[in-house]
């Protein structure tokens, strides 16, 4: 979705005006206001309960109605093409499980289907009535299912078996949503899908989301873009300590789930002060060197060409003395959420200084080019959020973007 015109900054005055306008509107009025619009924009949404609660708040819906924008829930039990018509589809329904677990999953899903006495044929018939391309994938997966079934039967007890059966159905549904949405998008090119499933795959993984960022060349652009050293651990927790030593990572380390699927679990982060305790962590995960940054971080929101930066409180610096006094792995809360705003805080200017605008603009532009070129598609300009920490001690504006450089989390809202 592209915003036209100059880079727009929604300043505090503007926000106060919107707040006043919204507060003066009752719910019923807003409906008449919407009906008064000659051209409404209908946004179909498919969001997790968590995301619906945090994103689609009543005040936001009211503001949208005053602009002629109406949000309509998508009914998962009915084909998309029987719903709408939509101008935009906004979705974040969680992601299928990582492939690493998938090997056992299809087998168990297969058994779940048989167990439900639909039989594999019945299940395929059911899918075929929804004209989903998913059917072909499932037929193709049958070979993998048979092999995985045998492995699963050999390797897992019945309890694990049942657990994986259940997990499988979620994984199959997760994939199916992406395929149904992609089918719909191809058949309805006039509808803007935010964002196309293929386009956002890379930001569901804390390793792949940074590969594009780490590869950017932003030299001589009002600052540097560095990447905190990190290590991906996909399976065996007992080998983490030796892997960390081999990779030369320096303590303390931040441990983050490898996959970012919108679940609360994907935000469960740990601070590790010693190597031995690392074996208590649960792969798949990313281990990242902790970067001292003065306890303040920056969140950047990009929609089209619009860039908005906010300051947030962050984890405090960890000094060498403190490191020698602590041992173990500690989960920490979501310290930099919206409630941790530092915009009005009285901070040391060196810490509070916002990332240079030209650097942000160049970065956003470069990222967009890389994403679009790597996808060979005209991707409607992405909306995404990114978190930064700044390490001025490296000289000048040094943005540690996500897990790539200064941006710790690069994902779409
Ligand atoms: N490499 C790092 N060095 C120092 N602090 C870090 C690092 N990575 C993460 N943090 C701290 O942890 C917080 C959360 O990190 P991150 O944004 O990666 O996780 P998240 O759960 O996705 O966050 P969000 O709540 O924004 O979605 C950051 O705001 C920062 O305070
Ligand atoms: O500081 P903000 O509010 O931008 O933090 C966001 C975060 O960037 C992600 O968008 C989270 O969404 P998920 O990745 O889907 O969990 C948001 O979580 P939510 O529970 O509020 O939707 C954070 O607020």
Coordinates of C-alpha atoms and ligand atoms in Angstrom, one line a residue:
X1 CA 0.0 0.0 0.0
X2 CA 1.7 3.3 -1.1
X3 CA 1.2 6.6 0.5
X4 CA 1.3 9.4 -2.1
X5 CA 3.2 12.7 -1.7
X6 CA 6.0 13.7 0.6
X7 CA 7.2 11.8 3.6
X8 CA 4.6 12.6 6.2
X9 CA 5.2 12.9 9.9
X10 CA 2.1 12.5 12.1
X11 CA 3.1 15.1 14.7
X12 CA 1.7 15.5 18.1
X13 CA -0.6 18.4 17.1
X14 CA -2.1 16.2 14.3
X15 CA -2.6 13.3 16.7
X16 CA -4.3 15.7 19.2
X17 CA -6.6 16.9 16.4
X18 CA -7.6 13.3 15.5
X19 CA -8.1 12.4 19.2
X20 CA -10.5 15.4 19.6
X21 CA -12.4 14.6 16.4
X22 CA -12.8 11.0 17.5
X23 CA -13.9 11.9 21.0
X24 CA -16.6 14.1 19.6
X25 CA -18.1 11.3 17.6
X26 CA -20.5 8.7 19.1
X27 CA -20.6 5.2 17.6
X28 CA -23.9 5.7 15.8
X29 CA -22.6 9.0 14.3
X30 CA -19.6 7.3 12.9
X31 CA -21.8 4.9 11.0
X32 CA -23.7 7.8 9.4
X33 CA -20.3 9.5 8.7
X34 CA -19.1 6.3 6.9
X35 CA -22.4 6.0 4.9
X36 CA -21.9 9.6 3.9
X37 CA -18.7 8.7 2.0
X38 CA -19.3 8.3 -1.7
X39 CA -16.3 5.9 -1.9
X40 CA -15.7 3.6 1.1
X41 CA -12.6 1.6 1.5
X42 CA -13.5 -1.9 2.8
X43 CA -10.7 -3.7 4.7
X44 CA -11.2 -7.4 5.2
X45 CA -9.1 -8.6 8.2
X46 CA -7.9 -12.0 9.3
X47 CA -6.0 -11.5 12.5
X48 CA -5.1 -13.6 15.6
X49 CA -7.1 -12.7 18.7
X50 CA -4.0 -11.1 20.2
X51 CA -3.4 -9.0 17.1
X52 CA -7.1 -8.0 16.8
X53 CA -7.1 -6.9 20.4
X54 CA -3.9 -4.8 20.1
X55 CA -4.4 -3.4 16.6
X56 CA -8.2 -3.0 16.0
X57 CA -9.0 -0.9 18.9
X58 CA -12.4 0.9 19.0
X59 CA -10.9 4.3 18.8
X60 CA -8.8 3.3 15.8
X61 CA -11.9 1.9 14.1
X62 CA -13.7 5.2 14.8
X63 CA -11.0 7.2 13.3
X64 CA -11.0 5.0 10.3
X65 CA -14.8 5.4 9.9
X66 CA -14.4 9.1 9.8
X67 CA -12.1 8.6 6.8
X68 CA -14.5 6.3 5.1
X69 CA -12.5 3.1 5.9
X70 CA -14.5 0.1 7.2
X71 CA -13.0 -3.0 8.8
X72 CA -14.8 -6.3 8.1
X73 CA -13.8 -9.6 9.7
X74 CA -13.0 -12.5 7.3
X75 CA -14.9 -15.7 8.0
X76 CA -12.4 -18.5 7.9
X77 CA -15.2 -21.1 7.5
X78 CA -16.3 -19.7 4.1
X79 CA -14.3 -19.3 0.8
X80 CA -12.8 -15.9 0.5
X81 CA -14.3 -15.3 -2.9
X82 CA -17.8 -15.7 -1.3
X83 CA -17.0 -12.7 1.0
X84 CA -16.4 -9.0 0.5
X85 CA -16.0 -7.4 -1.9
X86 CA -12.8 -6.0 -0.3
X87 CA -10.5 -3.2 -1.3
X88 CA -7.8 -4.4 1.1
X89 CA -7.1 -7.7 2.9
X90 CA -5.1 -7.3 6.1
X91 CA -3.9 -10.5 7.6
X92 CA -1.7 -11.9 10.4
X93 CA -3.0 -15.4 11.4
X94 CA 0.2 -16.8 12.8
X95 CA 2.6 -19.0 10.8
X96 CA 2.9 -22.7 10.2
X97 CA 5.5 -24.5 12.2
X98 CA 9.1 -24.5 11.1
X99 CA 10.1 -27.2 8.6
X100 CA 12.4 -28.8 11.2
X101 CA 9.3 -30.1 13.0
X102 CA 7.3 -30.5 9.8
X103 CA 8.9 -33.8 8.9
X104 CA 7.0 -35.6 11.6
X105 CA 4.0 -33.4 11.3
X106 CA 2.6 -34.5 7.9
X107 CA 2.6 -38.1 9.1
X108 CA 0.7 -37.2 12.2
X109 CA -1.6 -34.9 10.3
X110 CA -2.2 -37.8 7.8
X111 CA -3.1 -40.0 10.8
X112 CA -5.3 -37.3 12.3
X113 CA -7.2 -37.2 9.1
X114 CA -7.6 -40.9 8.9
X115 CA -8.4 -41.0 12.6
X116 CA -11.2 -38.6 11.9
X117 CA -12.5 -41.3 9.5
X118 CA -12.6 -38.7 6.7
X119 CA -9.9 -40.8 5.0
X120 CA -7.1 -39.2 2.9
X121 CA -9.5 -39.2 -0.1
X122 CA -12.3 -37.6 1.9
X123 CA -9.9 -34.9 3.2
X124 CA -8.7 -34.2 -0.3
X125 CA -12.2 -34.1 -1.6
X126 CA -13.1 -31.6 1.1
X127 CA -10.1 -29.4 0.1
X128 CA -11.0 -29.8 -3.6
X129 CA -14.4 -28.2 -3.0
X130 CA -12.5 -25.2 -1.9
X131 CA -10.6 -25.1 -5.3
X132 CA -7.4 -24.6 -3.3
X133 CA -4.0 -25.2 -4.9
X134 CA -3.2 -26.7 -1.5
X135 CA -4.6 -30.0 -2.7
X136 CA -1.7 -30.6 -5.1
X137 CA 0.8 -29.9 -2.3
X138 CA -1.0 -32.3 0.0
X139 CA -1.0 -35.1 -2.7
X140 CA 2.7 -34.3 -3.4
X141 CA 3.4 -34.4 0.4
X142 CA 1.8 -37.9 0.6
X143 CA 5.2 -39.5 -0.2
X144 CA 6.8 -37.4 2.5
X145 CA 4.0 -38.3 4.8
X146 CA 4.4 -42.0 4.3
X147 CA 8.2 -41.8 5.0
X148 CA 7.7 -39.5 8.0
X149 CA 4.9 -41.7 9.4
X150 CA 7.4 -44.7 9.5
X151 CA 10.0 -42.5 11.2
X152 CA 7.6 -41.1 13.7
X153 CA 6.2 -44.5 14.6
X154 CA 9.8 -45.7 15.2
X155 CA 11.0 -42.6 17.1
X156 CA 8.0 -41.4 19.1
X157 CA 5.9 -42.9 21.8
X158 CA 2.1 -42.6 21.4
X159 CA 1.8 -39.4 23.6
X160 CA 4.3 -37.5 21.4
X161 CA 2.5 -39.0 18.4
X162 CA -0.9 -37.5 19.5
X163 CA 0.8 -34.1 20.3
X164 CA 2.3 -34.0 16.9
X165 CA -1.0 -35.0 15.3
X166 CA -2.6 -31.9 16.8
X167 CA 0.4 -29.7 15.8
X168 CA 0.1 -31.0 12.3
X169 CA -3.5 -29.8 11.8
X170 CA -2.4 -26.2 12.8
X171 CA 0.6 -26.4 10.4
X172 CA -1.6 -27.6 7.6
X173 CA -4.1 -24.8 8.3
X174 CA -1.4 -22.2 8.4
X175 CA -0.1 -23.2 5.0
X176 CA -3.6 -23.5 3.6
X177 CA -4.4 -19.9 4.6
X178 CA -1.3 -18.7 2.7
X179 CA -2.3 -20.7 -0.4
X180 CA -6.0 -19.6 -0.3
X181 CA -4.9 -16.0 0.1
X182 CA -2.4 -16.3 -2.8
X183 CA -5.1 -17.9 -5.0
X184 CA -7.5 -15.1 -4.1
X185 CA -4.8 -12.4 -4.7
X186 CA -4.0 -13.8 -8.2
X187 CA -7.8 -13.9 -9.0
X188 CA -8.4 -10.4 -7.6
X189 CA -5.5 -8.2 -8.7
X190 CA -7.6 -5.1 -7.8
X191 CA -7.5 -6.1 -4.1
X192 CA -4.4 -5.0 -2.1
X193 CA -3.3 -7.9 0.1
X194 CA -1.2 -6.7 3.1
X195 CA 1.1 -8.3 2.7
X196 CA 1.3 -11.1 0.1
X197 CA 2.4 -14.3 2.0
X198 CA 5.4 -14.9 -0.3
X199 CA 6.6 -11.3 0.4
X200 CA 6.7 -11.5 4.2
X201 CA 8.1 -15.0 4.6
X202 CA 11.6 -13.6 5.2
X203 CA 10.5 -11.6 8.2
X204 CA 9.0 -14.6 10.0
X205 CA 12.5 -15.8 10.8
X206 CA 15.1 -13.8 12.9
X207 CA 17.9 -15.1 10.7
X208 CA 16.4 -14.5 7.2
X209 CA 14.9 -11.2 8.1
X210 CA 18.4 -9.8 8.7
X211 CA 20.2 -11.3 5.7
X212 CA 18.9 -8.5 3.5
X213 CA 19.7 -5.9 6.0
X214 CA 23.2 -7.2 6.8
X215 CA 24.0 -7.2 3.0
X216 CA 23.1 -3.5 2.5
X217 CA 25.9 -1.1 1.5
X218 CA 25.1 2.1 3.3
X219 CA 28.6 3.6 3.4
X220 CA 29.0 7.4 3.6
X221 CA 25.4 7.8 4.5
X222 CA 25.4 9.8 7.8
X223 CA 26.3 6.7 9.8
X224 CA 27.0 3.0 9.7
X225 CA 24.9 0.0 9.8
X226 CA 26.4 -2.9 11.9
X227 CA 25.1 -6.3 12.7
X228 CA 25.3 -7.7 16.3
X229 CA 27.2 -11.0 16.1
X230 CA 24.7 -13.8 16.2
X231 CA 24.5 -17.6 16.0
X232 CA 21.5 -19.7 15.0
X233 CA 20.9 -22.9 17.0
X234 CA 18.3 -25.1 15.3
X235 CA 18.2 -28.2 17.4
X236 CA 20.6 -29.7 20.0
X237 CA 20.6 -27.5 23.2
X238 CA 23.4 -29.5 24.7
X239 CA 25.9 -28.4 22.0
X240 CA 25.0 -24.6 22.4
X241 CA 27.9 -23.9 24.7
X242 CA 30.5 -25.4 22.4
X243 CA 28.9 -23.7 19.4
X244 CA 29.1 -20.4 21.1
X245 CA 32.8 -20.9 22.0
X246 CA 33.5 -22.0 18.4
X247 CA 31.7 -18.9 17.0
X248 CA 33.6 -16.6 19.5
X249 CA 30.4 -14.9 20.7
X250 CA 31.0 -12.7 23.7
X251 CA 28.8 -12.8 26.8
X252 CA 26.2 -11.7 27.7
X253 CA 24.0 -13.1 25.0
X254 CA 20.4 -12.4 24.1
X255 CA 18.5 -15.6 23.2
X256 CA 15.4 -15.1 20.9
X257 CA 13.1 -17.7 19.3
X258 CA 14.2 -18.2 15.7
X259 CA 10.7 -17.9 14.3
X260 CA 8.5 -14.8 14.7
X261 CA 5.0 -15.9 14.2
X262 CA 3.0 -13.4 16.2
X263 CA 2.6 -15.7 19.2
X264 CA 3.5 -14.5 22.7
X265 CA 6.1 -17.3 22.7
X266 CA 8.0 -15.6 19.8
X267 CA 8.7 -12.7 22.2
X268 CA 10.1 -14.8 25.0
X269 CA 13.6 -13.5 25.2
X270 CA 16.4 -14.5 27.6
X271 CA 19.6 -12.9 28.8
X272 CA 22.5 -15.4 29.2
X273 CA 25.4 -14.4 31.5
X274 CA 27.4 -17.7 31.2
X275 CA 27.9 -20.4 28.6
X276 CA 27.0 -23.5 30.7
X277 CA 23.5 -22.2 31.4
X278 CA 22.9 -22.0 27.6
X279 CA 22.0 -25.7 27.5
X280 CA 18.7 -24.8 29.4
X281 CA 17.5 -22.8 26.3
X282 CA 15.0 -24.3 23.8
X283 CA 16.1 -24.3 20.2
X284 CA 15.3 -23.3 17.5
X285 CA 16.7 -19.9 18.6
X286 CA 19.0 -17.0 17.7
X287 CA 21.8 -16.1 20.1
X288 CA 23.0 -12.6 19.8
X289 CA 25.8 -10.6 21.5
X290 CA 24.3 -8.1 23.9
X291 CA 25.2 -4.6 22.6
X292 CA 25.3 -1.8 25.2
X293 CA 23.2 1.1 24.0
X294 CA 22.4 3.4 26.9
X295 CA 19.1 1.8 27.8
X296 CA 17.2 3.6 25.0
X297 CA 16.1 2.1 21.7
X298 CA 14.3 3.4 18.6
X299 CA 11.3 2.0 16.8
X300 CA 10.8 2.9 13.2
X301 CA 7.4 2.5 11.4
X302 CA 7.4 2.5 7.7
X303 CA 4.3 2.6 5.5
X304 CA 5.1 3.4 1.9
X305 CA 7.4 6.5 2.0
X306 CA 6.1 7.6 5.5
X307 CA 8.7 7.0 8.3
X308 CA 7.9 7.6 11.9
X309 CA 10.5 7.1 14.7
X310 CA 9.8 6.8 18.4
X311 CA 12.1 6.4 21.4
X312 CA 11.5 3.5 23.8
X313 CA 13.2 2.5 27.1
X314 CA 15.3 -0.6 26.6
X315 CA 17.5 -3.0 28.6
X316 CA 20.2 -1.2 30.7
X317 CA 23.8 -1.6 29.8
X318 CA 25.7 -4.6 31.2
X319 CA 29.1 -3.7 32.6
X320 CA 32.0 -6.2 33.0
X321 CA 31.7 -6.1 36.8
X322 CA 28.0 -7.0 36.6
X323 CA 28.8 -9.8 34.2
X324 CA 31.4 -11.3 36.6
X325 CA 28.8 -11.2 39.4
X326 CA 25.9 -12.9 37.5
X327 CA 25.5 -16.4 36.2
X328 CA 22.6 -18.2 34.5
X329 CA 19.9 -17.5 31.9
X330 CA 17.1 -15.1 32.7
X331 CA 13.9 -14.4 30.8
X332 CA 13.1 -10.8 30.6
X333 CA 9.7 -9.1 29.8
X334 CA 8.9 -7.1 26.7
X335 CA 10.8 -4.0 27.9
X336 CA 10.3 -1.8 24.9
X337 CA 6.6 -2.0 24.2
X338 CA 4.4 1.0 23.5
X339 CA 4.0 1.6 27.3
X340 CA 7.8 2.1 27.5
X341 CA 7.8 5.4 25.6
X342 CA 10.8 7.6 26.2
X343 CA 9.8 10.3 23.9
X344 CA 9.1 12.8 26.7
X345 CA 11.9 11.4 29.0
X346 CA 14.7 13.6 30.2
X347 CA 17.6 11.7 28.6
X348 CA 21.3 12.2 27.9
X349 CA 21.3 13.8 24.4
X350 CA 23.9 11.3 23.3
X351 CA 21.5 8.5 24.1
X352 CA 18.3 10.2 23.0
X353 CA 19.5 11.4 19.6
X354 CA 17.3 10.0 16.9
X355 CA 18.9 8.0 14.1
X356 CA 19.9 10.4 11.2
X357 CA 16.9 10.8 8.9
X358 CA 19.0 10.5 5.7
X359 CA 20.3 7.1 7.0
X360 CA 16.8 5.9 7.7
X361 CA 15.5 7.1 4.3
X362 CA 18.4 5.4 2.5
X363 CA 17.9 2.2 4.5
X364 CA 14.2 2.0 3.8
X365 CA 14.8 2.6 0.1
X366 CA 17.5 0.0 -0.1
X367 CA 15.5 -2.5 1.8
X368 CA 12.5 -2.0 -0.4
X369 CA 14.6 -2.4 -3.6
X370 CA 16.2 -5.6 -2.3
X371 CA 12.8 -7.1 -1.3
X372 CA 11.2 -6.2 -4.5
X373 CA 14.1 -7.4 -6.7
X374 CA 14.5 -10.6 -4.7
X375 CA 10.8 -11.3 -5.2
X376 CA 10.6 -10.2 -8.8
X377 CA 7.3 -8.8 -8.0
X378 CA 5.9 -5.3 -7.8
X379 CA 5.4 -5.6 -4.0
X380 CA 3.0 -2.9 -2.8
X381 CA 5.3 -0.8 -0.7
X382 CA 5.6 -2.7 2.6
X383 CA 4.5 -1.5 5.9
X384 CA 6.9 -2.7 8.6
X385 CA 8.2 -1.9 12.0
X386 CA 11.9 -2.1 13.0
X387 CA 13.7 -1.7 16.2
X388 CA 17.1 -0.1 16.5
X389 CA 19.8 0.4 19.2
X390 CA 22.5 2.9 18.7
X391 CA 26.2 2.5 19.7
X392 CA 27.7 6.0 19.4
X393 CA 30.9 4.8 21.0
X394 CA 31.7 3.1 17.7
X395 CA 32.0 6.7 16.3
X396 CA 29.2 8.6 14.7
X397 CA 25.7 7.3 14.3
X398 CA 26.1 3.6 14.4
X399 CA 22.7 1.8 14.0
X400 CA 22.7 -1.8 15.1
X401 CA 19.8 -2.7 12.9
X402 CA 17.3 -5.4 14.0
X403 CA 19.4 -8.5 14.6
X404 CA 21.2 -7.3 11.6
X405 CA 22.1 -3.7 12.4
X406 CA 20.6 -1.8 15.3
X407 CA 17.2 -3.1 14.3
X408 CA 16.5 -5.8 16.8
X409 CA 13.2 -6.8 15.4
X410 CA 12.3 -6.3 11.8
X411 CA 8.8 -7.3 11.0
X412 CA 5.6 -6.0 9.7
X413 CA 3.0 -4.6 12.2
Ligands
LIG1 N1 21.4 -7.5 20.7 C1 20.8 -6.8 21.6 N2 21.6 -6.0 22.4 C2 21.0 -5.3 23.4 N3 19.7 -5.3 23.7 C3 18.9 -6.1 23.0 C4 19.4 -6.9 21.9 N4 18.4 -7.6 21.3 C5 17.3 -7.2 22.0 N5 17.6 -6.4 23.0 C6 16.6 -5.8 24.0 O1 15.4 -6.7 24.0 C7 14.3 -5.9 23.6 C8 13.4 -6.7 22.6 O2 14.2 -7.1 21.5 P1 13.4 -7.6 20.2 O3 12.8 -6.3 19.6 O4 14.4 -8.3 19.3 O5 12.3 -8.6 20.7 P2 10.8 -8.6 20.5 O6 10.1 -9.4 21.4 O7 10.5 -8.9 19.0 O8 10.4 -7.1 20.7 P3 9.0 -6.4 20.4 O9 8.3 -6.3 21.7 O10 9.4 -5.0 19.9 O11 8.3 -7.1 19.3 C9 14.9 -4.7 22.8 O12 14.0 -3.6 22.9 C10 16.2 -4.4 23.6 O13 15.8 -3.8 24.8
LIG2 O1 6.4 -1.4 20.1 P1 5.3 -2.0 19.2 O2 3.9 -1.8 19.7 O3 5.5 -1.6 17.7 O4 5.7 -3.6 19.2 C1 4.9 -4.5 18.4 C2 5.9 -5.4 17.7 O5 6.7 -4.6 16.9 C3 5.1 -6.4 16.9 O6 4.4 -5.8 15.9 C4 4.2 -7.2 17.8 O7 3.3 -8.0 17.0 P2 3.6 -9.6 16.9 O8 5.0 -9.7 16.3 O9 2.5 -10.0 16.0 O10 3.5 -10.1 18.3 C5 3.2 -6.3 18.6 O11 2.6 -7.2 19.6 P3 1.0 -7.0 19.9 O12 0.8 -8.1 20.8 O13 0.9 -5.7 20.5 O14 0.3 -7.1 18.5 C6 4.0 -5.3 19.4 O15 3.1 -4.4 20.0

